[in-house]
Structure formats: structure tokens, C-alpha cells
Short mmCIF file of C-alpha atoms in Angstrom, two decimals:
data_model
loop_
_atom_site.label_atom_id
_atom_site.label_comp_id
_atom_site.label_asym_id
_atom_site.label_seq_id
_atom_site.Cartn_x
_atom_site.Cartn_y
_atom_site.Cartn_z
CA MET A 1 64.28 -13.15 116.48
CA SER A 2 65.51 -9.62 117.04
CA GLN A 3 64.00 -7.37 119.70
CA PRO A 4 61.82 -4.50 118.33
CA GLN A 5 63.88 -1.38 118.39
CA PRO A 6 61.81 1.50 119.86
CA ARG A 7 64.39 4.09 118.84
CA LEU A 8 64.41 2.91 115.24
CA ARG A 9 60.57 2.92 115.09
CA ALA A 10 60.38 6.35 116.62
CA ALA A 11 62.90 7.61 114.12
CA PHE A 12 60.84 6.18 111.30
CA SER A 13 57.62 7.71 112.58
CA LEU A 14 59.40 11.03 113.05
CA GLY A 15 60.55 10.79 109.44
CA VAL A 16 57.14 10.12 108.16
CA ALA A 17 55.57 12.88 110.28
CA THR A 18 58.30 15.33 109.03
CA LEU A 19 57.65 14.45 105.49
CA LEU A 20 53.80 14.99 106.20
CA VAL A 21 54.46 18.46 107.71
CA VAL A 22 56.79 19.38 104.84
CA GLY A 23 54.33 18.10 102.37
CA LEU A 24 51.60 20.12 103.95
CA ALA A 25 53.63 23.23 104.03
CA ALA A 26 54.65 22.77 100.40
CA SER A 27 51.07 22.18 99.29
CA GLN A 28 49.98 25.44 100.73
CA TRP A 29 52.57 27.21 98.69
CA LEU A 30 51.71 25.14 95.53
CA LEU A 31 47.97 25.35 95.93
CA GLY A 32 47.58 29.20 95.90
CA ASP A 33 43.91 30.00 95.93
CA SER A 34 42.72 26.85 94.24
CA PRO A 35 40.84 25.69 97.42
CA GLN A 36 38.63 28.76 96.92
CA GLN A 37 38.14 28.58 93.15
CA MET A 38 34.64 27.76 92.13
CA GLN A 39 33.73 25.86 88.92
CA PHE A 40 29.97 26.23 88.37
CA ASP A 41 29.93 23.70 85.58
CA ALA A 42 31.31 21.03 87.85
CA ARG A 43 29.14 21.36 91.08
CA LEU A 44 28.98 18.25 93.34
CA ALA A 45 31.03 16.25 90.79
CA PRO A 46 31.88 12.65 92.02
CA PRO A 47 35.60 11.73 92.24
CA SER A 48 36.94 11.16 88.77
CA VAL A 49 40.16 11.79 86.67
CA GLU A 50 39.40 15.54 86.38
CA HIS A 51 38.18 16.02 89.99
CA TRP A 52 40.38 13.71 91.99
CA LEU A 53 38.31 13.70 95.26
CA GLY A 54 35.22 15.29 93.71
CA THR A 55 33.95 18.76 94.18
CA ASP A 56 31.62 20.53 96.58
CA ALA A 57 28.42 22.30 96.07
CA LEU A 58 30.11 25.41 94.72
CA GLY A 59 32.29 23.39 92.38
CA ARG A 60 35.58 23.67 94.53
CA GLU A 61 38.04 20.97 94.22
CA LEU A 62 37.90 18.74 97.48
CA TRP A 63 41.45 17.50 97.30
CA ALA A 64 42.70 21.14 97.45
CA ARG A 65 40.30 22.00 100.22
CA THR A 66 41.23 18.87 102.21
CA LEU A 67 44.88 19.71 102.05
CA ALA A 68 44.43 23.31 103.00
CA GLY A 69 42.13 22.23 105.85
CA LEU A 70 44.74 19.74 107.13
CA ALA A 71 47.48 22.43 106.98
CA LEU A 72 45.31 24.82 108.80
CA SER A 73 44.42 22.16 111.51
CA PHE A 74 48.10 21.34 111.81
CA TRP A 75 49.04 24.91 112.64
CA VAL A 76 46.11 25.33 115.03
CA GLY A 77 47.04 22.07 116.64
CA CYS A 78 50.73 22.96 116.88
CA LEU A 79 50.20 26.27 118.57
CA ALA A 80 47.49 25.00 120.96
CA ALA A 81 49.68 22.13 121.96
CA LEU A 82 52.67 24.25 122.51
CA LEU A 83 50.67 26.84 124.51
CA SER A 84 49.11 24.12 126.51
CA THR A 85 52.45 22.59 127.40
CA LEU A 86 53.87 25.87 128.44
CA ILE A 87 50.87 26.53 130.76
CA ALA A 88 51.27 22.89 132.17
CA LEU A 89 54.95 23.40 132.78
CA SER A 90 54.68 26.78 134.40
CA LEU A 91 51.83 25.73 136.64
CA ALA A 92 53.76 22.52 137.60
CA ALA A 93 56.83 24.64 138.36
CA LEU A 94 54.82 27.11 140.37
CA ALA A 95 53.28 24.22 142.35
CA THR A 96 56.79 23.12 143.65
CA LEU A 97 57.46 26.52 145.11
CA SER A 98 55.34 26.24 148.28
CA ALA A 99 52.69 23.94 149.77
CA ARG A 100 50.06 26.59 149.34
CA LEU A 101 50.72 27.25 145.79
CA ASP A 102 50.70 23.39 145.28
CA ALA A 103 47.28 23.16 146.76
CA LEU A 104 46.11 25.98 144.58
CA VAL A 105 47.40 24.37 141.34
CA SER A 106 45.97 20.95 142.28
CA LEU A 107 42.64 22.58 142.91
CA LEU A 108 42.77 24.27 139.47
CA ILE A 109 43.74 21.01 137.73
CA ASP A 110 40.88 19.07 139.57
CA THR A 111 38.38 21.75 138.67
CA LEU A 112 39.24 21.84 135.12
CA LEU A 113 39.30 18.05 134.85
CA SER A 114 35.88 17.85 136.41
CA VAL A 115 34.26 20.22 133.89
CA PRO A 116 33.24 18.47 130.59
CA HIS A 117 35.82 19.42 128.05
CA LEU A 118 33.71 20.37 124.96
CA ILE A 119 31.33 22.53 126.99
CA LEU A 120 34.20 24.52 128.37
CA LEU A 121 35.77 24.69 124.86
CA MET A 122 32.67 26.01 123.33
CA LEU A 123 32.06 28.51 126.07
CA ILE A 124 35.67 29.86 125.82
CA ALA A 125 35.69 29.91 122.01
CA PHE A 126 32.28 31.67 122.12
CA ALA A 127 33.46 34.21 124.62
CA LEU A 128 36.43 35.11 122.51
CA GLY A 129 34.30 35.57 119.50
CA GLY A 130 35.32 32.65 117.44
CA GLY A 131 38.05 32.55 114.78
CA THR A 132 41.47 30.95 114.71
CA GLN A 133 42.84 32.82 117.61
CA ALA A 134 39.85 31.89 119.82
CA VAL A 135 40.07 28.22 118.96
CA ILE A 136 43.78 28.06 119.70
CA ILE A 137 43.33 29.75 123.07
CA ALA A 138 40.32 27.78 123.95
CA VAL A 139 42.13 24.43 123.17
CA ALA A 140 45.23 25.59 124.94
CA VAL A 141 43.43 26.60 128.03
CA THR A 142 41.45 23.41 128.32
CA HIS A 143 44.00 20.82 127.56
CA TRP A 144 46.84 21.46 130.05
CA PRO A 145 45.52 19.75 133.24
CA SER A 146 46.41 16.11 132.59
CA LEU A 147 50.01 17.13 131.49
CA ALA A 148 50.37 19.41 134.41
CA ARG A 149 49.34 16.66 136.79
CA VAL A 150 52.02 14.45 135.34
CA LEU A 151 54.72 17.10 135.50
CA ARG A 152 53.72 18.16 138.92
CA ALA A 153 54.05 14.52 140.23
CA GLU A 154 57.39 14.19 138.51
CA LEU A 155 58.68 17.44 140.02
CA TRP A 156 57.44 16.39 143.28
CA GLN A 157 59.39 13.17 143.20
CA LEU A 158 62.51 14.82 141.77
CA ARG A 159 62.45 17.43 144.61
CA GLN A 160 62.98 14.61 147.19
CA ALA A 161 65.99 13.32 145.18
CA PRO A 162 69.14 13.59 147.33
CA TYR A 163 71.06 15.74 144.79
CA VAL A 164 68.28 18.36 144.77
CA ARG A 165 68.19 18.44 148.60
CA ILE A 166 72.08 18.73 148.54
CA SER A 167 71.87 21.50 146.05
CA ARG A 168 69.63 23.49 148.41
CA ALA A 169 71.92 22.71 151.29
CA LEU A 170 74.84 23.97 149.16
CA GLY A 171 73.13 27.28 149.25
CA LYS A 172 71.46 27.17 145.80
CA SER A 173 68.30 29.20 145.34
CA ARG A 174 65.02 27.59 144.43
CA TRP A 175 65.12 29.21 141.01
CA PHE A 176 68.56 27.65 140.39
CA VAL A 177 67.31 24.26 141.51
CA LEU A 178 64.29 24.57 139.26
CA HIS A 179 66.11 25.50 136.16
CA GLY A 180 69.46 23.79 136.89
CA HIS A 181 68.18 20.41 138.18
CA LEU A 182 64.52 19.86 137.65
CA LEU A 183 63.46 21.41 134.26
CA PRO A 184 66.19 19.51 132.21
CA HIS A 185 64.67 16.29 133.49
CA LEU A 186 61.18 17.39 132.41
CA LEU A 187 61.89 18.33 128.84
CA PRO A 188 61.40 14.80 127.49
CA HIS A 189 58.17 14.66 129.38
CA CYS A 190 57.11 17.93 127.85
CA LEU A 191 58.01 16.87 124.35
CA VAL A 192 55.98 13.77 124.50
CA GLY A 193 53.18 15.51 126.35
CA ALA A 194 52.90 18.17 123.67
CA LEU A 195 52.95 15.47 121.02
CA LEU A 196 50.15 13.70 122.76
CA LEU A 197 48.16 16.83 123.01
CA PHE A 198 48.58 17.70 119.35
CA PRO A 199 46.12 15.08 117.90
CA HIS A 200 43.72 15.95 120.61
CA ALA A 201 43.92 19.58 119.97
CA ILE A 202 43.28 19.00 116.16
CA LEU A 203 40.06 16.85 116.87
CA HIS A 204 38.82 19.42 119.11
CA GLU A 205 39.52 22.22 116.77
CA ALA A 206 37.58 20.26 114.04
CA ALA A 207 34.77 19.49 116.47
CA LEU A 208 34.44 23.23 117.54
CA THR A 209 34.43 24.35 113.94
CA PHE A 210 31.88 21.56 113.07
CA LEU A 211 29.61 22.81 115.89
CA GLY A 212 29.95 26.37 114.59
CA PHE A 213 31.94 27.81 117.44
CA GLY A 214 35.32 27.76 115.84
CA LEU A 215 36.83 28.87 112.53
CA SER A 216 34.75 30.92 110.16
CA PRO A 217 32.93 29.09 107.44
CA SER A 218 34.87 30.87 104.80
CA GLN A 219 38.14 29.15 105.85
CA PRO A 220 38.77 25.75 104.42
CA ALA A 221 39.20 24.04 107.80
CA ILE A 222 38.41 20.33 108.12
CA GLY A 223 35.56 21.10 110.74
CA VAL A 224 34.02 23.49 108.16
CA LEU A 225 34.21 20.88 105.43
CA LEU A 226 32.71 18.18 107.54
CA ALA A 227 29.86 20.54 108.70
CA ASP A 228 29.28 21.37 104.94
CA ALA A 229 29.29 17.66 104.16
CA MET A 230 26.42 16.98 106.73
CA ARG A 231 24.12 19.01 104.63
CA TYR A 232 24.67 16.89 101.58
CA LEU A 233 25.00 13.49 103.11
CA SER A 234 21.42 12.54 102.50
CA GLY A 235 21.74 13.36 98.76
CA GLY A 236 24.34 10.66 98.42
CA TYR A 237 27.33 13.02 98.10
CA TRP A 238 29.53 10.77 100.25
CA TRP A 239 32.91 12.11 98.97
CA LEU A 240 32.37 15.49 100.69
CA GLY A 241 32.62 13.86 104.18
CA VAL A 242 34.68 10.83 103.60
CA PHE A 243 37.91 12.40 102.25
CA PRO A 244 38.33 15.17 104.69
CA GLY A 245 37.36 12.86 107.46
CA LEU A 246 39.92 10.31 106.25
CA GLY A 247 42.65 12.91 105.95
CA LEU A 248 41.94 14.07 109.46
CA LEU A 249 42.01 10.46 110.72
CA LEU A 250 45.32 9.76 109.02
CA MET A 251 46.99 12.84 110.48
CA VAL A 252 45.72 12.27 113.98
CA LEU A 253 46.68 8.56 113.89
CA GLY A 254 50.15 9.47 112.54
CA PHE A 255 50.93 11.79 115.34
CA GLU A 256 49.43 9.61 118.01
CA ARG A 257 51.78 6.84 116.77
CA LEU A 258 54.73 9.10 116.68
CA SER A 259 54.16 10.32 120.31
CA SER A 260 53.62 6.90 121.74
CA GLN A 261 56.74 5.59 119.99
CA LEU A 262 58.71 8.58 121.18
CA ARG A 263 57.44 7.96 124.66
CA ARG A 264 58.80 4.41 124.56
CA ALA A 265 62.08 5.65 122.95
CA LEU A 266 62.91 8.39 125.25
CA MET B 1 79.14 23.94 168.63
CA LEU B 2 76.46 21.79 167.06
CA ASN B 3 73.66 20.85 169.77
CA ALA B 4 70.87 18.43 169.53
CA HIS B 5 68.45 19.05 172.32
CA ARG B 6 65.88 16.19 173.27
CA LEU B 7 65.20 15.18 169.65
CA GLY B 8 62.18 12.98 169.04
CA PHE B 9 61.20 11.65 165.65
CA ARG B 10 58.78 9.14 164.24
CA PHE B 11 57.77 8.24 160.75
CA SER B 12 54.38 6.67 161.80
CA PRO B 13 52.53 7.72 165.04
CA ASP B 14 52.96 4.50 166.96
CA THR B 15 56.59 3.65 166.10
CA PRO B 16 59.11 6.19 167.43
CA ILE B 17 62.53 6.03 165.81
CA LEU B 18 64.25 8.56 168.16
CA GLU B 19 63.17 9.54 171.59
CA ASP B 20 64.71 12.26 173.69
CA ILE B 21 68.15 12.37 172.03
CA SER B 22 70.68 14.94 172.88
CA LEU B 23 74.15 15.22 171.79
CA THR B 24 76.93 17.84 171.29
CA LEU B 25 79.39 18.04 168.50
CA LYS B 26 82.24 20.54 169.03
CA ALA B 27 84.36 22.23 166.43
CA GLY B 28 87.26 19.81 165.52
CA GLN B 29 85.61 16.84 167.25
CA TRP B 30 85.14 13.49 165.61
CA LEU B 31 82.19 11.57 166.98
CA GLY B 32 81.29 7.98 166.05
CA LEU B 33 77.74 6.79 165.70
CA SER B 34 77.05 3.08 165.46
CA GLY B 35 73.81 1.20 165.62
CA ASP B 36 71.87 -1.72 164.09
CA SER B 37 70.09 -1.36 160.70
CA GLY B 38 66.91 0.64 161.23
CA ALA B 39 68.10 2.05 164.65
CA GLY B 40 67.69 5.52 163.19
CA LYS B 41 71.37 6.45 162.63
CA SER B 42 70.76 8.11 159.30
CA THR B 43 67.55 9.76 160.64
CA LEU B 44 69.59 11.44 163.43
CA GLY B 45 72.15 12.44 160.88
CA LYS B 46 69.45 14.08 158.65
CA LEU B 47 67.95 15.78 161.62
CA LEU B 48 71.29 17.29 162.60
CA ALA B 49 71.87 18.60 159.06
CA GLY B 50 68.36 20.00 158.78
CA TYR B 51 67.18 17.56 156.06
CA LEU B 52 64.43 16.53 158.38
CA MET B 53 62.56 18.40 161.07
CA PRO B 54 62.34 16.85 164.48
CA GLN B 55 58.84 16.39 165.96
CA THR B 56 60.07 17.34 169.39
CA GLY B 57 63.23 19.09 170.46
CA TYR B 58 65.50 21.23 168.36
CA VAL B 59 68.95 21.43 166.71
CA THR B 60 71.12 24.56 167.35
CA LEU B 61 74.39 25.78 165.96
CA GLU B 62 76.31 28.20 168.35
CA GLY B 63 73.00 28.51 170.20
CA ALA B 64 70.93 29.64 167.20
CA ALA B 65 68.70 27.65 164.85
CA LEU B 66 70.18 26.28 161.62
CA PRO B 67 70.03 28.89 158.75
CA LYS B 68 67.30 28.58 156.29
CA ASN B 69 69.13 29.83 153.28
CA GLY B 70 72.63 29.95 152.03
CA VAL B 71 75.31 27.35 152.23
CA GLN B 72 74.40 25.18 155.20
CA PRO B 73 77.12 24.99 157.92
CA VAL B 74 76.16 21.37 158.51
CA GLN B 75 76.61 19.29 155.47
CA TRP B 76 75.12 15.81 155.12
CA LEU B 77 77.07 13.27 153.14
CA PRO B 78 74.90 10.35 151.97
CA GLN B 79 75.84 6.73 151.62
CA SER B 80 75.13 6.32 147.86
CA PRO B 81 76.86 8.92 145.73
CA GLU B 82 75.06 7.92 142.62
CA LEU B 83 71.87 9.52 143.97
CA ALA B 84 73.66 12.59 145.36
CA VAL B 85 74.63 13.91 141.91
CA ASN B 86 72.53 15.10 138.86
CA PRO B 87 73.07 12.42 136.19
CA ARG B 88 72.87 15.09 133.59
CA TRP B 89 75.64 17.12 134.85
CA ARG B 90 79.39 16.69 134.18
CA VAL B 91 81.65 15.96 137.13
CA ALA B 92 83.25 19.56 136.93
CA LYS B 93 79.93 21.09 137.34
CA ILE B 94 78.92 18.77 140.08
CA LEU B 95 82.18 19.40 142.01
CA ARG B 96 81.92 23.18 141.63
CA GLU B 97 78.23 23.58 142.56
CA ALA B 98 78.91 25.52 145.69
CA TRP B 99 82.69 26.46 145.58
CA THR B 100 85.75 25.69 143.47
CA PRO B 101 88.20 23.46 145.34
CA SER B 102 92.00 24.12 144.73
CA ASP B 103 94.09 21.76 142.79
CA ALA B 104 95.87 20.79 145.83
CA GLN B 105 92.60 19.87 147.57
CA CYS B 106 91.54 17.86 144.51
CA GLN B 107 94.83 15.96 144.60
CA ALA B 108 94.45 15.34 148.38
CA PHE B 109 91.04 13.70 147.93
CA GLY B 110 92.17 11.81 144.82
CA VAL B 111 89.90 13.69 142.47
CA LYS B 112 91.58 13.33 139.06
CA PRO B 113 91.37 16.24 136.56
CA LYS B 114 90.48 13.74 133.71
CA TRP B 115 87.14 12.99 135.52
CA LEU B 116 86.01 16.54 135.29
CA SER B 117 84.80 16.25 131.70
CA ARG B 118 82.87 13.09 132.32
CA PHE B 119 79.38 12.28 133.37
CA PRO B 120 78.90 10.64 136.77
CA GLN B 121 77.74 7.31 135.17
CA SER B 122 81.22 6.69 134.00
CA LEU B 123 82.82 7.06 137.47
CA SER B 124 82.82 4.32 140.06
CA GLY B 125 80.99 4.69 143.23
CA GLY B 126 84.16 5.23 145.11
CA GLU B 127 85.38 7.86 142.68
CA LEU B 128 82.07 9.61 142.79
CA GLN B 129 82.01 9.52 146.66
CA ARG B 130 85.32 11.50 146.68
CA VAL B 131 83.82 14.03 144.40
CA CYS B 132 80.80 14.33 146.72
CA VAL B 133 82.93 14.75 149.89
CA LEU B 134 85.04 17.42 148.31
CA ARG B 135 81.90 19.15 146.94
CA ALA B 136 80.46 19.48 150.48
CA LEU B 137 83.59 21.16 151.93
CA ALA B 138 82.65 24.63 150.94
CA PRO B 139 84.41 27.35 153.05
CA GLU B 140 81.20 28.12 155.04
CA VAL B 141 80.91 24.52 156.24
CA ARG B 142 81.67 23.83 159.83
CA PHE B 143 80.24 20.36 160.55
CA LEU B 144 79.95 17.19 158.45
CA VAL B 145 77.57 14.26 158.82
CA ALA B 146 79.38 11.39 157.15
CA ASP B 147 76.59 8.72 156.63
CA GLU B 148 78.47 5.39 155.78
CA ILE B 149 80.43 7.28 153.22
CA SER B 150 83.17 4.70 152.93
CA THR B 151 81.19 1.54 152.83
CA MET B 152 81.62 0.99 149.00
CA LEU B 153 85.24 1.86 148.90
CA ASP B 154 88.20 -0.61 148.95
CA PRO B 155 90.44 -0.45 152.03
CA ILE B 156 93.16 1.52 150.41
CA THR B 157 90.72 4.22 149.01
CA GLN B 158 88.92 4.26 152.36
CA LEU B 159 92.21 5.05 154.06
CA GLU B 160 93.03 7.84 151.51
CA LEU B 161 89.61 9.41 151.86
CA TRP B 162 89.62 9.46 155.58
CA GLN B 163 93.23 10.79 155.79
CA ALA B 164 92.34 13.61 153.35
CA LEU B 165 89.19 14.41 155.33
CA LYS B 166 91.11 14.18 158.68
CA GLN B 167 93.67 16.63 157.39
CA GLU B 168 91.10 19.14 156.04
CA ALA B 169 89.01 18.82 159.23
CA GLN B 170 92.11 19.54 161.39
CA LEU B 171 93.05 22.45 159.29
CA ARG B 172 89.59 24.09 159.48
CA GLN B 173 88.54 22.71 162.89
CA LEU B 174 85.55 20.85 161.24
CA GLY B 175 83.39 18.72 163.56
CA VAL B 176 82.58 15.38 162.06
CA LEU B 177 79.95 12.91 162.92
CA VAL B 178 80.73 9.48 161.43
CA ILE B 179 77.94 7.12 161.05
CA SER B 180 78.95 3.57 160.42
CA HIS B 181 78.22 -0.19 161.08
CA ASP B 182 82.01 -0.61 161.08
CA THR B 183 83.08 -0.52 164.75
CA ALA B 184 86.76 -1.01 163.76
CA LEU B 185 86.65 2.06 161.51
CA LEU B 186 84.94 4.13 164.25
CA GLU B 187 87.54 2.99 166.73
CA ARG B 188 90.30 4.26 164.49
CA LEU B 189 88.70 7.55 163.58
CA CYS B 190 86.77 8.73 166.52
CA PRO B 191 87.90 9.24 170.20
CA GLN B 192 84.34 9.53 171.27
CA ARG B 193 81.74 6.88 170.18
CA LEU B 194 78.04 6.54 170.62
CA HIS B 195 75.66 3.67 170.05
CA LEU B 196 72.08 4.04 168.97
CA SER B 197 69.48 1.36 169.84
CA GLY B 198 65.99 1.44 170.86
CA GLY B 199 65.75 5.26 170.11
CA GLN B 200 68.30 5.91 172.87
CA LEU B 201 71.95 7.00 172.58
CA LYS B 202 74.55 5.23 174.77
CA PRO B 203 78.27 5.71 175.11
CA TYR B 204 80.14 2.91 173.41
#
């Protein structure tokens, strides 16, 4: 029996994820404003041939709204994960410059890790006044500590590597050592870290929106759809919650898988 | 003149590695240092090159402390060259990290031009060691601490490396501390030899 090939699997997942992203982007372009179009003769229609995933209380097509929601979530997740990784990387790099800065960064990491995630998220999103921007910033600002901790430990170990010590002894500046020797080693970690953050960021964005601290109700975000669905759940309108939820689950699982396979492959 | 004045060093509080060690390395001098495994030879070498800080005593160069920045006048050459190079850099970049050796110098140390475009993984330990030695010979360097640098080389390559280093050292009046288990090697290279045991230095 042949060994499982981590690189092949990672490439496969990467292909699937790329397809998904391209599909989402294309759907945005193809959908136009159909997620917002109301059909008052088809309110709360169950899934059928005309209404693939059913319609909501205002007769809007759920499949279009789910796709639009996923696309929105994807961009929010992407930006939040990217911003988070940048924060983690710069703080980890800062920590290597001196023992005092390291203590400060460690303190910051520990402080943020000890505060419940969701409460901090709500506070920051609320303070920033809600909306897409606020959600992105809130998720980015709360999600960097675990990655920063990994990067800091990795940097700390690298700094003791003989070639890094020798580079310093050969008269190279700290800045040179940082971007010449240390950062190139960290890029794979950053990539995987960002991909691991991504599903997390999407879930939190949906949770924030669901709780009413995130995106505005007029935007077809997954969190908005789910919050809407809550109101109609007792009436037996199951499709309102199930399809957006399934979409979110599939996207999160897909990226989770991609990141874990990339980690094994890199 | 590189001076170690009453150096003391310990990794854990109750087991001292070095106690009250003093030694002097003059420009152009070759000094041999032998000792059993774990006697603290490498530790002493790292203290002299400023890679470790002594808990007691101090190291001076021409009466002043070792500089904090810039090319260090005392260079440490480690035993395993694989760890001494960035695995993501090509040999040309590694070799020219601090200075650019002339073609004649490359030839003297047996560093072949065709290695330059390669990554260190594709060079043998001996080949890489020659690159590392040449890299450390920047114009500002006055003293070398050679920590078992020829252990993994075959006898002919060893001879070539030491000859090249001897020539360069004579030309520039470099002081060299040779750390090795190999007493025969030390006898050939170094007129003065010291033996480290029990945290003390004794003439050999």
C-alpha cells in the first residue's frame, strides 16, 4: 500500500478551495441584486423547483442570499485573517529586539488570551459602531495572540541558531538578521497560521452579526440570515436556517481541511 | 592581544564548568586547547568570542572590552558547518555575508566557483566548513577561535585547510586558538598548548 501523500492532498484541497473562491466571486457578478429582490407572491416558499432553497419572509431567494452571504463572509474572513497575521508577525518580531519588549509582548498575549473572546469581540465591534469595517477590525484585533505566541517561540529558537549568532558577529544589524535570516523561515508558519485563523474569523463574524453587533441587517451576511431564521424557526420554516448554516459549515470545514493539510505538507 | 582575565562560568549553580581561567593570545600566535568531552573547551571558546558572557572575570582585546556592534575582531568557528549557515541561502550569499573574498583566497581555501550557485544542503560538511572558515576571515578580524573545525574532514582536506589558514594567519598576523581532541594535530599546528580539565587550564 502506498503512503498517503500530504503534498498531493494539500494540492487537491488548494484546488477545491480556489474553485470555491472563484465560484463565490463569479456568483457575486452573476447574481447582481437578486439577493435583495422581493417577491411578495412567494413569501416563505419551501424549497421547490422554482425556489431552489426556498424564500424568506419577504420572498427573497434563499440560494442567492446564501451565496451572497458566503462571499461577504469570505472577504471579511480574509481581511481579518490577513490583518491578524500581520499583527502577530510584527509583535513577534518586536519581541525579539529586546528582553523588555519581549516581556511586554508576552504580557499582551497573555492578557488577550485570558479575556473571553466573544465578549471582547462584541465590545470592540460595538465601540467601533458596527458594520463591516468594525467586524474586520474586531476579529483581527482579538485573533492574533495564539499565532503571535507560536511565531515568538519560533523566532526565539531561531535566534539561538549558530548562523544567526554568526551573522551578528559578522557585523550584521538586528534589522538585517530579522529580514535576512528570521522572517523567511517564518513565512510558511504565517501562511498556515492565517489559513487556520480564516475559518475562525468567519465563524466569529457570523456570531457577531447573529448577536446584532456586526454587519447591518440590510446586508445579506450569513449571520443576518441565521438571526432572521431564528424568528421563523418555531413556524416550521426550517430552510431559512438550515441552508445558510450548511453553507457556512461547508466553507469553514473546507478551509480548516486545507490549512491542516498545508501544515502537514509544508 | 586577546586577554581572558579570571573567567568563571557555570550553566547550573552547583556545577562550575570553568573556574578562574586566565589566558593570553597574542597576534600571530597559534595556541592549542585540548581537553576531554565536556571539559568546557567550547564554552571557553565562546566566552573568548563574546558568544557567552562570563559570570566572573572579563575578556579584553587590547585592554578594552569586546565591541558590541560591527564585525567582531574575534570570530568563532563552530564544529558543525551545517548549523552555521542559513539553509535558505545560496553559497555565494553565505560566503559574502560580511566581505567578498578574492578569487585567490577562494582558491587557497579550495572554495570552488561552481559551489557558489548551490544551496548548502548540496555541499559536503568539509566543503561547507571551508566556506565557513573563509567567510569568517573578514578584514576586521584579528583572532579566530577554531572549535574542532577539521574533525569531519579527510586528512588531505584537513591539511589543505590548515595550510591555507596558516598562510592567511601569517600574512595578517591573526591569533588562532585551536580547540581539538586530536593531540597530534595540536602538536603539529601550535607551539603552545594548554589542557583543560576540572575547570582549570594546565600547560600541556
